[in-house]
Amino acid sequence: MGTLRFAQPTALPNRVLLQDRLIQTMARAERAGSRLALLYIDLDRFKLVNDSLGHPVGDALLQEVAHRLQATVRVSDTVSRQGGDEFLVLLDEIESADDAARVAQKMLDLLAQPCWVAGHELTVTPSIGISLYPDDSTDMITLIKSADIAMYQVKEGGRNAYQFYTGDMNERASERLALEHDLRRALERGEMLLHYQLQIELASGRIVGLEALLRWRHPVLGLVPPERFIAIAEDSGLIVPIGEGVLHEACRQSLAWQAAGLPAIVIAVNLSAVQFRRAGLEDSLRDILTATGLSPHLLELELTESVVMNQADATVAILTRLHDLGVRLSIDDFGTGYSSLAYLKRFPIEKLKVDQSFIRDLAHDANDAAIVRSIVGLAHSLGIGVIAEGVETREQLDFLRHLGCEEAQGNYFCRPLPPAEIEPMLRDGIPLGKHPATH
Ligand code: C2E
Ligand code: MG
Ligand code: MG
């Protein structure tokens, strides 16, 4: 295990060898009446590493991962590489499902520790699906497929975790496949559209921005929310053309409003981790700005805290290049991840968006209030703006004003709406009753 001199990236048994061993182990387990577990491991957003740092770094990282996976199992177990960033681990003879869970947890813990590869500090997280013999199946192919399906459920649930296969996952897995299939056609069929939500300056009640939020009008399912398809789009790479479509449409809409005599207002667009780490983002952004003619300072890119804090050194460089293009940058869902203040100071960002989970109970939960207060203080000391997301009630709004938060966004002012319904508010402002300063 110790030596890492590999001709191929990981020098682990491959797919064929694993299947061979699986057949033997299954036969032995059948005779002995024992159990075995199969762990399907996929590294989360691994493509980003290859795309941003190159294949040699990706390969070195895979070696390190293989090494750590091997450190979590017994000699009699088999760690194999399925190709790409997928591994299959066969746990020979386990007593119960708990044993498999323990190994999976160990893998999560071990991989959570950053790796140093070619001068980069990298963290990869795995999504792990587990199937059991003979509980889930006595057929090899079905057993592998079940672990794979369970792994996909982990991805859907937010990644970096493990899950055991359950019967009802089959249905959800085929639903996911169908959704991915439909997603491939959604763009060309014009099924994607944008809704917009107002951002309000609390001191004046003025509309200071609009966030573009993606919607998919599925021919059968109706309006599908982004939560259901963004992860699928990221994993399949479809997020790249979809994301470019979003940027283009938001810029076009902004100019159309200006042409109609409405005030020029900043439009915020959410950027996926995949878009952010991909080489060529700047070029495509520059092309879109040139093609639409939108002035860059009217476009704001929202990146989540976890995206910017991952590989923070590289982030500084990317953000600086985007900033140099003239676009504004903000950090979305702030407070949910881990932020390094040292890096935060170096990011050329315009504002922090306080995650809506802290706003919900703001007026009643002292912890939430303390968190929001410190985020507001942090933003102010960094000399940047701060906006609260998901504001639903007057009470929350008044509380935010009291805490010194200067902007807010949420259903209290307006839900995300199609452009035609946003337009009257751009013209006339928000209804007087919703004005933050009136009581
Ligand atoms: P986000 O960027 O944090 O967007 C805010 C979400 O909160 C939106 O959900 C919005 O509809 C919802 N929201 C706004 N006000 C309220 C409120 O008062 N109460 C509650 N409970 N929710 C409120 P939505 O539109 O479903 O989008 C979910 C997430 O999907 C977004 O979170 C963003 O991360 C992602 N997303 C949306 N559009 C895009 C896109 O074009 N590209 C990418 N990559 N991601 C997108
Ligand atoms: Mg956002
Ligand atoms: Mg958010």
Short mmCIF file of C-alpha atoms and ligand atoms in Angstrom, two decimals:
data_model
loop_
_atom_site.label_atom_id
_atom_site.label_comp_id
_atom_site.label_asym_id
_atom_site.label_seq_id
_atom_site.Cartn_x
_atom_site.Cartn_y
_atom_site.Cartn_z
CA MET A 1 0.00 0.00 0.00
CA GLY A 2 2.77 2.41 0.96
CA THR A 3 4.57 2.87 -2.33
CA LEU A 4 2.94 5.11 -4.87
CA ARG A 5 4.80 4.49 -8.09
CA PHE A 6 2.04 4.04 -10.58
CA ALA A 7 2.05 3.74 -14.33
CA GLN A 8 -1.68 4.45 -14.50
CA PRO A 9 -3.05 7.07 -12.15
CA THR A 10 -4.10 4.82 -9.29
CA ALA A 11 -2.83 1.30 -10.01
CA LEU A 12 -5.89 -0.19 -8.42
CA PRO A 13 -7.71 -3.23 -9.69
CA ASN A 14 -9.96 -2.17 -12.53
CA ARG A 15 -13.59 -2.89 -13.25
CA VAL A 16 -13.00 -6.35 -14.71
CA LEU A 17 -10.88 -7.48 -11.81
CA LEU A 18 -13.37 -6.18 -9.30
CA GLN A 19 -16.21 -8.07 -10.95
CA ASP A 20 -14.12 -11.18 -10.92
CA ARG A 21 -13.42 -10.82 -7.24
CA LEU A 22 -17.03 -9.95 -6.54
CA ILE A 23 -18.22 -13.19 -8.13
CA GLN A 24 -15.81 -15.20 -6.03
CA THR A 25 -16.65 -13.36 -2.83
CA MET A 26 -20.38 -13.73 -3.48
CA ALA A 27 -19.99 -17.46 -3.97
CA ARG A 28 -18.05 -17.70 -0.73
CA ALA A 29 -20.61 -15.60 1.12
CA GLU A 30 -23.39 -17.81 -0.19
CA ARG A 31 -21.69 -20.94 1.12
CA ALA A 32 -20.89 -19.35 4.46
CA GLY A 33 -24.23 -17.60 4.75
CA SER A 34 -22.40 -14.32 5.30
CA ARG A 35 -22.81 -10.79 4.07
CA LEU A 36 -20.78 -8.40 2.00
CA ALA A 37 -21.08 -4.74 1.10
CA LEU A 38 -20.37 -2.81 -2.03
CA LEU A 39 -19.52 0.89 -1.79
CA TYR A 40 -19.89 3.02 -4.90
CA ILE A 41 -17.81 6.16 -4.46
CA ASP A 42 -17.92 9.19 -6.69
CA LEU A 43 -15.87 12.28 -5.96
CA ASP A 44 -17.97 15.41 -5.83
CA ARG A 45 -17.35 17.89 -8.64
CA PHE A 46 -13.99 16.32 -9.35
CA LYS A 47 -14.07 17.59 -12.91
CA LEU A 48 -13.44 21.05 -11.49
CA VAL A 49 -9.98 20.00 -10.39
CA ASN A 50 -9.08 18.67 -13.82
CA ASP A 51 -10.59 21.67 -15.57
CA SER A 52 -9.00 24.29 -13.37
CA LEU A 53 -5.66 22.75 -12.41
CA GLY A 54 -5.03 20.29 -15.24
CA HIS A 55 -4.98 16.52 -15.51
CA PRO A 56 -1.60 15.86 -13.85
CA VAL A 57 -2.86 17.51 -10.66
CA GLY A 58 -6.15 15.62 -11.00
CA ASP A 59 -4.29 12.33 -11.36
CA ALA A 60 -2.08 13.03 -8.37
CA LEU A 61 -5.15 13.82 -6.32
CA LEU A 62 -6.79 10.56 -7.42
CA GLN A 63 -3.72 8.69 -6.23
CA GLU A 64 -3.97 10.32 -2.85
CA VAL A 65 -7.68 9.50 -2.65
CA ALA A 66 -6.99 5.87 -3.62
CA HIS A 67 -4.35 5.74 -0.95
CA ARG A 68 -6.72 7.06 1.71
CA LEU A 69 -9.53 4.74 0.65
CA GLN A 70 -7.20 1.81 1.00
CA ALA A 71 -6.25 2.97 4.46
CA THR A 72 -9.88 2.62 5.59
CA VAL A 73 -10.35 -1.05 4.69
CA ARG A 74 -8.87 -4.43 5.61
CA VAL A 75 -6.40 -6.27 3.40
CA SER A 76 -9.06 -8.75 2.41
CA ASP A 77 -11.26 -5.94 1.05
CA THR A 78 -10.91 -4.65 -2.49
CA VAL A 79 -10.63 -1.03 -3.58
CA SER A 80 -11.01 -0.67 -7.32
CA ARG A 81 -11.14 2.20 -9.73
CA GLN A 82 -14.09 2.26 -12.07
CA GLY A 83 -12.60 4.89 -14.32
CA GLY A 84 -12.85 8.65 -14.04
CA ASP A 85 -13.35 9.67 -10.46
CA GLU A 86 -15.36 6.61 -9.45
CA PHE A 87 -14.27 3.87 -7.10
CA LEU A 88 -15.90 0.62 -6.05
CA VAL A 89 -15.00 -0.90 -2.72
CA LEU A 90 -15.89 -4.45 -1.86
CA LEU A 91 -16.11 -5.22 1.84
CA ASP A 92 -15.58 -8.88 2.31
CA GLU A 93 -17.62 -10.50 5.09
CA ILE A 94 -19.32 -7.90 7.20
CA GLU A 95 -21.43 -8.63 10.25
CA SER A 96 -24.07 -6.02 9.67
CA ALA A 97 -24.88 -2.90 7.74
CA ASP A 98 -23.31 -0.94 10.60
CA ASP A 99 -19.88 -2.24 9.61
CA ALA A 100 -20.30 -0.81 6.12
CA ALA A 101 -21.59 2.45 7.58
CA ARG A 102 -18.54 2.68 9.81
CA VAL A 103 -16.17 2.24 6.88
CA ALA A 104 -18.08 4.81 4.83
CA GLN A 105 -17.90 7.29 7.70
CA LYS A 106 -14.18 6.67 8.02
CA MET A 107 -13.78 7.45 4.32
CA LEU A 108 -15.70 10.70 4.73
CA ASP A 109 -13.56 11.69 7.71
CA LEU A 110 -10.30 10.84 6.03
CA LEU A 111 -11.10 12.58 2.77
CA ALA A 112 -12.30 15.66 4.63
CA GLN A 113 -8.70 16.42 5.50
CA PRO A 114 -7.14 18.63 2.83
CA CYS A 115 -4.48 17.15 0.53
CA TRP A 116 -1.42 18.94 -0.69
CA VAL A 117 -0.95 18.24 -4.37
CA ALA A 118 1.61 20.07 -6.49
CA GLY A 119 1.53 23.06 -4.19
CA HIS A 120 -2.26 23.25 -4.03
CA GLU A 121 -4.30 22.63 -0.95
CA LEU A 122 -7.24 20.59 -2.21
CA THR A 123 -10.25 19.04 -0.60
CA VAL A 124 -12.39 16.49 -2.33
CA THR A 125 -15.52 15.04 -0.85
CA PRO A 126 -17.06 11.73 -1.84
CA SER A 127 -20.64 10.64 -2.36
CA ILE A 128 -20.95 7.03 -1.27
CA GLY A 129 -23.75 4.61 -2.15
CA ILE A 130 -23.89 1.23 -0.40
CA SER A 131 -25.56 -2.04 -1.38
CA LEU A 132 -25.52 -5.28 0.59
CA TYR A 133 -25.34 -8.90 -0.46
CA PRO A 134 -27.63 -10.78 -0.12
CA ASP A 135 -30.03 -8.17 1.31
CA ASP A 136 -30.35 -6.00 -1.80
CA SER A 137 -29.58 -8.57 -4.45
CA THR A 138 -27.75 -11.81 -5.13
CA ASP A 139 -27.03 -10.74 -8.68
CA MET A 140 -23.72 -9.01 -9.29
CA ILE A 141 -24.88 -6.48 -11.87
CA THR A 142 -27.92 -5.51 -9.79
CA LEU A 143 -25.75 -5.16 -6.72
CA ILE A 144 -23.40 -2.73 -8.47
CA LYS A 145 -26.30 -0.84 -9.96
CA SER A 146 -27.98 -0.53 -6.56
CA ALA A 147 -24.87 0.96 -5.00
CA ASP A 148 -24.65 3.35 -7.95
CA ILE A 149 -28.28 4.40 -7.51
CA ALA A 150 -27.73 4.98 -3.78
CA MET A 151 -24.68 7.10 -4.66
CA TYR A 152 -26.83 9.26 -6.93
CA GLN A 153 -29.27 9.81 -4.10
CA VAL A 154 -26.40 11.13 -2.02
CA LYS A 155 -25.56 13.59 -4.82
CA GLU A 156 -29.14 14.75 -4.94
CA GLY A 157 -29.20 15.17 -1.19
CA GLY A 158 -26.26 17.56 -1.31
CA ARG A 159 -23.21 15.22 -1.65
CA ASN A 160 -20.44 14.42 0.86
CA ALA A 161 -22.32 11.65 2.67
CA TYR A 162 -23.23 7.99 2.39
CA GLN A 163 -26.51 6.21 1.92
CA PHE A 164 -27.70 2.62 1.78
CA TYR A 165 -29.71 1.47 -1.19
CA THR A 166 -33.45 1.20 -0.63
CA GLY A 167 -36.09 -0.22 -2.97
CA ASP A 168 -37.82 3.09 -3.63
CA MET A 169 -34.58 4.60 -4.92
CA ASN A 170 -35.10 2.82 -8.20
CA GLU A 171 -38.05 4.98 -8.99
CA ARG A 172 -36.24 8.16 -8.02
CA ALA A 173 -33.20 7.13 -10.06
CA SER A 174 -35.22 6.62 -13.19
CA GLU A 175 -36.94 9.93 -12.53
CA ARG A 176 -33.52 11.56 -12.38
CA LEU A 177 -32.44 9.93 -15.62
CA ALA A 178 -35.63 11.09 -17.30
CA LEU A 179 -35.06 14.60 -15.98
CA GLU A 180 -31.50 14.65 -17.31
CA HIS A 181 -32.77 13.46 -20.67
CA ASP A 182 -35.40 16.21 -20.77
CA LEU A 183 -32.90 18.79 -19.56
CA ARG A 184 -30.74 18.17 -22.62
CA ARG A 185 -33.57 19.39 -24.80
CA ALA A 186 -34.88 22.10 -22.53
CA LEU A 187 -32.61 24.82 -23.91
CA GLU A 188 -33.27 24.25 -27.58
CA ARG A 189 -36.99 23.96 -26.88
CA GLY A 190 -36.99 27.27 -25.08
CA GLU A 191 -38.26 25.83 -21.81
CA MET A 192 -35.89 27.84 -19.60
CA LEU A 193 -36.98 31.23 -18.36
CA LEU A 194 -36.03 33.75 -15.73
CA HIS A 195 -38.04 35.19 -12.91
CA TYR A 196 -36.81 38.24 -11.03
CA GLN A 197 -36.93 39.24 -7.41
CA LEU A 198 -36.54 42.77 -6.08
CA GLN A 199 -33.73 43.89 -3.81
CA ILE A 200 -34.72 46.84 -1.63
CA GLU A 201 -32.66 49.48 0.10
CA LEU A 202 -34.16 49.72 3.57
CA ALA A 203 -33.41 53.36 4.27
CA SER A 204 -35.17 54.62 1.14
CA GLY A 205 -37.44 51.78 0.01
CA ARG A 206 -35.78 52.06 -3.40
CA ILE A 207 -35.33 49.08 -5.69
CA VAL A 208 -31.57 48.70 -5.94
CA GLY A 209 -31.30 45.36 -7.69
CA LEU A 210 -33.01 42.35 -9.16
CA GLU A 211 -31.96 38.74 -8.76
CA ALA A 212 -32.54 36.55 -11.79
CA LEU A 213 -33.81 33.11 -10.75
CA LEU A 214 -33.95 30.27 -13.20
CA ARG A 215 -37.17 28.39 -13.92
CA TRP A 216 -37.77 25.38 -16.12
CA ARG A 217 -41.18 25.07 -17.70
CA HIS A 218 -41.29 21.33 -18.23
CA PRO A 219 -43.91 20.21 -20.77
CA VAL A 220 -45.36 17.61 -18.37
CA LEU A 221 -44.13 18.48 -14.87
CA GLY A 222 -44.89 22.19 -15.10
CA LEU A 223 -42.61 24.71 -13.43
CA VAL A 224 -39.59 22.84 -12.03
CA PRO A 225 -37.65 24.74 -9.30
CA PRO A 226 -33.85 25.04 -9.65
CA GLU A 227 -33.25 22.83 -6.61
CA ARG A 228 -34.53 19.88 -8.61
CA PHE A 229 -32.36 20.32 -11.67
CA ILE A 230 -29.25 22.44 -10.94
CA ALA A 231 -27.36 19.47 -9.46
CA ILE A 232 -28.26 17.33 -12.48
CA ALA A 233 -27.19 20.12 -14.78
CA GLU A 234 -23.88 20.45 -12.91
CA ASP A 235 -23.09 16.75 -13.00
CA SER A 236 -23.91 16.43 -16.69
CA GLY A 237 -22.08 19.60 -17.69
CA LEU A 238 -25.33 21.06 -19.01
CA ILE A 239 -24.97 23.90 -16.52
CA VAL A 240 -22.44 25.52 -18.83
CA PRO A 241 -24.77 26.21 -21.78
CA ILE A 242 -27.68 26.78 -19.39
CA GLY A 243 -25.64 29.25 -17.34
CA GLU A 244 -24.55 31.12 -20.45
CA GLY A 245 -28.17 31.27 -21.53
CA VAL A 246 -29.10 32.74 -18.15
CA LEU A 247 -26.38 35.41 -18.34
CA HIS A 248 -27.34 36.32 -21.87
CA GLU A 249 -31.05 36.57 -21.11
CA ALA A 250 -30.52 38.60 -17.92
CA CYS A 251 -28.33 41.10 -19.80
CA ARG A 252 -30.79 41.29 -22.67
CA GLN A 253 -33.72 41.87 -20.30
CA SER A 254 -31.89 44.59 -18.45
CA LEU A 255 -31.26 46.47 -21.69
CA ALA A 256 -34.83 45.92 -22.85
CA TRP A 257 -36.04 47.58 -19.64
CA GLN A 258 -33.66 50.48 -20.15
CA ALA A 259 -34.85 50.84 -23.73
CA ALA A 260 -38.42 51.01 -22.40
CA GLY A 261 -37.38 54.04 -20.33
CA LEU A 262 -37.09 52.27 -16.99
CA PRO A 263 -34.23 53.09 -14.63
CA ALA A 264 -31.03 51.08 -15.07
CA ILE A 265 -30.85 48.58 -12.23
CA VAL A 266 -28.22 46.02 -11.29
CA ILE A 267 -29.18 42.45 -12.18
CA ALA A 268 -27.73 39.66 -10.08
CA VAL A 269 -27.13 36.27 -11.67
CA ASN A 270 -26.26 33.08 -9.77
CA LEU A 271 -23.12 31.34 -10.96
CA SER A 272 -22.61 27.62 -10.41
CA ALA A 273 -19.34 26.22 -9.04
CA VAL A 274 -18.85 24.48 -12.37
CA GLN A 275 -19.15 27.72 -14.32
CA PHE A 276 -16.91 29.52 -11.88
CA ARG A 277 -14.02 27.06 -12.02
CA ARG A 278 -14.12 26.52 -15.75
CA ALA A 279 -11.44 28.12 -17.85
CA GLY A 280 -13.06 30.49 -20.33
CA LEU A 281 -15.60 32.04 -17.98
CA GLU A 282 -14.17 35.51 -18.53
CA ASP A 283 -14.16 35.15 -22.29
CA SER A 284 -17.72 33.96 -22.39
CA LEU A 285 -18.74 36.75 -20.03
CA ARG A 286 -16.95 39.33 -22.15
CA ASP A 287 -18.66 37.96 -25.27
CA ILE A 288 -22.06 38.15 -23.64
CA LEU A 289 -21.48 41.72 -22.45
CA THR A 290 -20.30 42.74 -25.91
CA ALA A 291 -23.12 40.96 -27.73
CA THR A 292 -25.84 42.46 -25.54
CA GLY A 293 -24.15 45.82 -24.98
CA LEU A 294 -24.88 45.86 -21.25
CA SER A 295 -22.61 47.99 -19.14
CA PRO A 296 -20.67 45.54 -16.90
CA HIS A 297 -21.32 47.44 -13.67
CA LEU A 298 -25.02 46.61 -14.05
CA LEU A 299 -24.28 42.91 -13.80
CA GLU A 300 -23.62 41.23 -10.47
CA LEU A 301 -22.44 37.64 -10.15
CA GLU A 302 -23.52 35.70 -7.07
CA LEU A 303 -21.21 32.98 -5.84
CA THR A 304 -21.93 30.89 -2.80
CA GLU A 305 -19.67 31.00 0.21
CA SER A 306 -18.65 27.35 -0.16
CA VAL A 307 -17.64 27.91 -3.79
CA VAL A 308 -15.40 30.90 -3.10
CA MET A 309 -13.80 29.46 0.01
CA ASN A 310 -12.84 26.21 -1.73
CA GLN A 311 -9.35 26.74 -3.20
CA ALA A 312 -9.47 30.29 -1.90
CA ASP A 313 -6.11 31.20 -3.43
CA ALA A 314 -7.29 30.39 -6.93
CA THR A 315 -10.55 32.17 -6.11
CA VAL A 316 -8.75 35.45 -5.45
CA ALA A 317 -7.25 35.31 -8.94
CA ILE A 318 -10.52 34.45 -10.69
CA LEU A 319 -12.51 37.05 -8.76
CA THR A 320 -9.90 39.68 -9.52
CA ARG A 321 -10.11 38.97 -13.24
CA LEU A 322 -13.90 39.15 -13.15
CA HIS A 323 -13.71 42.35 -11.14
CA ASP A 324 -11.36 43.77 -13.78
CA LEU A 325 -14.05 43.15 -16.38
CA GLY A 326 -16.15 45.62 -14.43
CA VAL A 327 -18.82 43.28 -13.13
CA ARG A 328 -19.91 43.27 -9.50
CA LEU A 329 -19.49 40.25 -7.25
CA SER A 330 -21.38 39.09 -4.20
CA ILE A 331 -21.27 36.12 -1.84
CA ASP A 332 -24.52 34.20 -1.63
CA ASP A 333 -25.83 32.06 1.25
CA PHE A 334 -23.30 33.69 3.54
CA GLY A 335 -22.96 32.21 7.01
CA THR A 336 -23.70 28.61 6.07
CA GLY A 337 -20.12 27.57 5.30
CA TYR A 338 -16.73 28.34 6.68
CA SER A 339 -15.22 31.64 5.72
CA SER A 340 -11.64 32.60 6.10
CA LEU A 341 -11.62 36.25 7.03
CA ALA A 342 -8.12 36.63 5.66
CA TYR A 343 -9.40 35.64 2.23
CA LEU A 344 -12.64 37.52 2.51
CA LYS A 345 -10.57 40.66 2.86
CA ARG A 346 -8.76 39.87 -0.37
CA PHE A 347 -11.86 39.17 -2.46
CA PRO A 348 -12.95 42.15 -4.58
CA ILE A 349 -16.60 41.75 -3.58
CA GLU A 350 -19.45 44.20 -3.39
CA LYS A 351 -21.65 42.56 -0.79
CA LEU A 352 -22.55 39.63 1.42
CA LYS A 353 -25.95 38.01 1.14
CA VAL A 354 -27.01 36.71 4.55
CA ASP A 355 -28.44 33.23 4.11
CA GLN A 356 -32.18 32.97 4.57
CA SER A 357 -31.85 30.27 7.22
CA PHE A 358 -30.77 32.99 9.68
CA ILE A 359 -33.66 35.26 8.77
CA ARG A 360 -36.50 32.80 9.36
CA ASP A 361 -36.46 32.95 13.18
CA LEU A 362 -34.51 36.16 13.43
CA ALA A 363 -36.96 37.94 15.68
CA HIS A 364 -37.25 35.00 18.11
CA ASP A 365 -33.93 33.20 18.08
CA ALA A 366 -31.14 34.99 19.89
CA ASN A 367 -28.49 32.95 18.09
CA ASP A 368 -29.76 33.88 14.66
CA ALA A 369 -29.94 37.52 15.68
CA ALA A 370 -26.35 37.35 16.95
CA ILE A 371 -25.16 35.76 13.71
CA VAL A 372 -26.88 38.34 11.54
CA ARG A 373 -25.55 41.13 13.72
CA SER A 374 -22.01 39.87 13.34
CA ILE A 375 -22.32 39.38 9.58
CA VAL A 376 -23.57 42.95 9.27
CA GLY A 377 -20.66 44.11 11.41
CA LEU A 378 -18.20 42.07 9.39
CA ALA A 379 -19.48 43.52 6.10
CA HIS A 380 -19.24 47.03 7.46
CA SER A 381 -15.73 46.57 8.74
CA LEU A 382 -14.73 45.20 5.33
CA GLY A 383 -16.36 48.22 3.73
CA ILE A 384 -18.83 46.18 1.70
CA GLY A 385 -22.61 45.98 1.53
CA VAL A 386 -24.91 43.45 3.13
CA ILE A 387 -28.31 42.16 2.06
CA ALA A 388 -30.67 39.79 3.87
CA GLU A 389 -32.35 37.06 1.85
CA GLY A 390 -35.72 35.40 2.37
CA VAL A 391 -37.39 38.24 4.25
CA GLU A 392 -41.04 37.25 4.62
CA THR A 393 -42.47 39.39 7.39
CA ARG A 394 -42.61 42.94 8.61
CA GLU A 395 -41.21 41.78 11.92
CA GLN A 396 -38.09 40.36 10.27
CA LEU A 397 -37.73 43.52 8.25
CA ASP A 398 -37.92 45.80 11.28
CA PHE A 399 -35.44 43.61 13.08
CA LEU A 400 -33.00 43.80 10.18
CA ARG A 401 -33.22 47.58 10.11
CA HIS A 402 -32.55 47.60 13.80
CA LEU A 403 -29.43 45.43 13.23
CA GLY A 404 -28.13 47.89 10.65
CA CYS A 405 -28.65 45.68 7.60
CA GLU A 406 -29.04 48.00 4.64
CA GLU A 407 -30.78 45.90 2.01
CA ALA A 408 -33.31 43.08 1.89
CA GLN A 409 -34.84 40.68 -0.56
CA GLY A 410 -37.72 38.31 -0.02
CA ASN A 411 -41.34 37.42 -0.44
CA TYR A 412 -42.35 40.23 1.89
CA PHE A 413 -41.64 42.69 -0.93
CA CYS A 414 -42.32 40.35 -3.82
CA ARG A 415 -41.90 36.76 -4.87
CA PRO A 416 -39.70 36.03 -7.86
CA LEU A 417 -41.90 37.12 -10.78
CA PRO A 418 -41.87 37.04 -14.58
CA PRO A 419 -40.50 40.22 -16.21
CA ALA A 420 -43.93 41.55 -17.17
CA GLU A 421 -44.97 41.63 -13.51
CA ILE A 422 -41.71 43.19 -12.37
CA GLU A 423 -41.95 46.03 -14.85
CA PRO A 424 -44.72 48.05 -13.12
CA MET A 425 -42.68 48.04 -9.91
CA LEU A 426 -39.58 49.22 -11.73
CA ARG A 427 -41.73 52.07 -13.03
CA ASP A 428 -43.67 52.98 -9.89
CA GLY A 429 -41.64 51.50 -7.03
CA ILE A 430 -42.88 49.09 -4.38
CA PRO A 431 -46.38 49.57 -2.96
CA LEU A 432 -46.44 52.19 -0.21
CA GLY A 433 -47.59 49.66 2.41
CA LYS A 434 -44.44 47.65 1.82
CA HIS A 435 -42.14 50.61 2.23
CA PRO A 436 -39.67 49.71 4.98
CA ALA A 437 -39.93 53.10 6.68
CA THR A 438 -43.75 53.21 6.92
CA HIS A 439 -45.65 51.59 9.77
P1 C2E B 1 -30.42 31.64 -4.02
O1 C2E B 1 -29.54 32.25 -5.03
O2 C2E B 1 -30.02 31.75 -2.60
O3 C2E B 1 -31.84 32.29 -4.27
C1 C2E B 1 -32.76 32.61 -3.27
C2 C2E B 1 -33.85 31.59 -3.20
O4 C2E B 1 -34.75 31.94 -2.14
C3 C2E B 1 -34.74 31.51 -4.44
O5 C2E B 1 -35.16 30.17 -4.60
C4 C2E B 1 -35.91 32.39 -4.06
O6 C2E B 1 -37.08 32.11 -4.79
C5 C2E B 1 -36.08 32.02 -2.62
N1 C2E B 1 -36.76 33.06 -1.87
C6 C2E B 1 -36.80 34.38 -2.10
N2 C2E B 1 -37.52 35.03 -1.16
C7 C2E B 1 -37.92 34.10 -0.29
C8 C2E B 1 -38.70 34.16 0.91
O7 C2E B 1 -39.15 35.21 1.37
N3 C2E B 1 -38.90 32.99 1.56
C9 C2E B 1 -38.42 31.81 1.09
N4 C2E B 1 -38.66 30.70 1.80
N5 C2E B 1 -37.69 31.71 -0.04
C10 C2E B 1 -37.45 32.85 -0.72
P2 C2E B 1 -35.19 29.50 -6.02
O8 C2E B 1 -35.62 30.47 -7.04
O9 C2E B 1 -35.95 28.22 -5.88
O10 C2E B 1 -33.65 29.17 -6.27
C11 C2E B 1 -32.98 28.29 -5.44
C12 C2E B 1 -31.50 28.30 -5.69
O11 C2E B 1 -31.22 27.81 -7.00
C13 C2E B 1 -30.89 29.69 -5.66
O12 C2E B 1 -30.65 30.07 -4.34
C14 C2E B 1 -29.63 29.47 -6.46
O13 C2E B 1 -28.64 28.91 -5.65
C15 C2E B 1 -30.06 28.44 -7.46
N6 C2E B 1 -30.33 29.11 -8.75
C16 C2E B 1 -31.39 29.82 -9.15
N7 C2E B 1 -31.22 30.30 -10.39
C17 C2E B 1 -30.00 29.89 -10.80
C18 C2E B 1 -29.24 30.06 -12.00
O14 C2E B 1 -29.62 30.74 -12.95
N8 C2E B 1 -28.01 29.46 -12.04
C19 C2E B 1 -27.54 28.74 -10.98
N9 C2E B 1 -26.34 28.17 -11.11
N10 C2E B 1 -28.23 28.56 -9.86
C20 C2E B 1 -29.45 29.13 -9.75
MG MG B 2 -28.63 33.88 -5.24
MG MG B 3 -29.03 32.52 -1.24
#
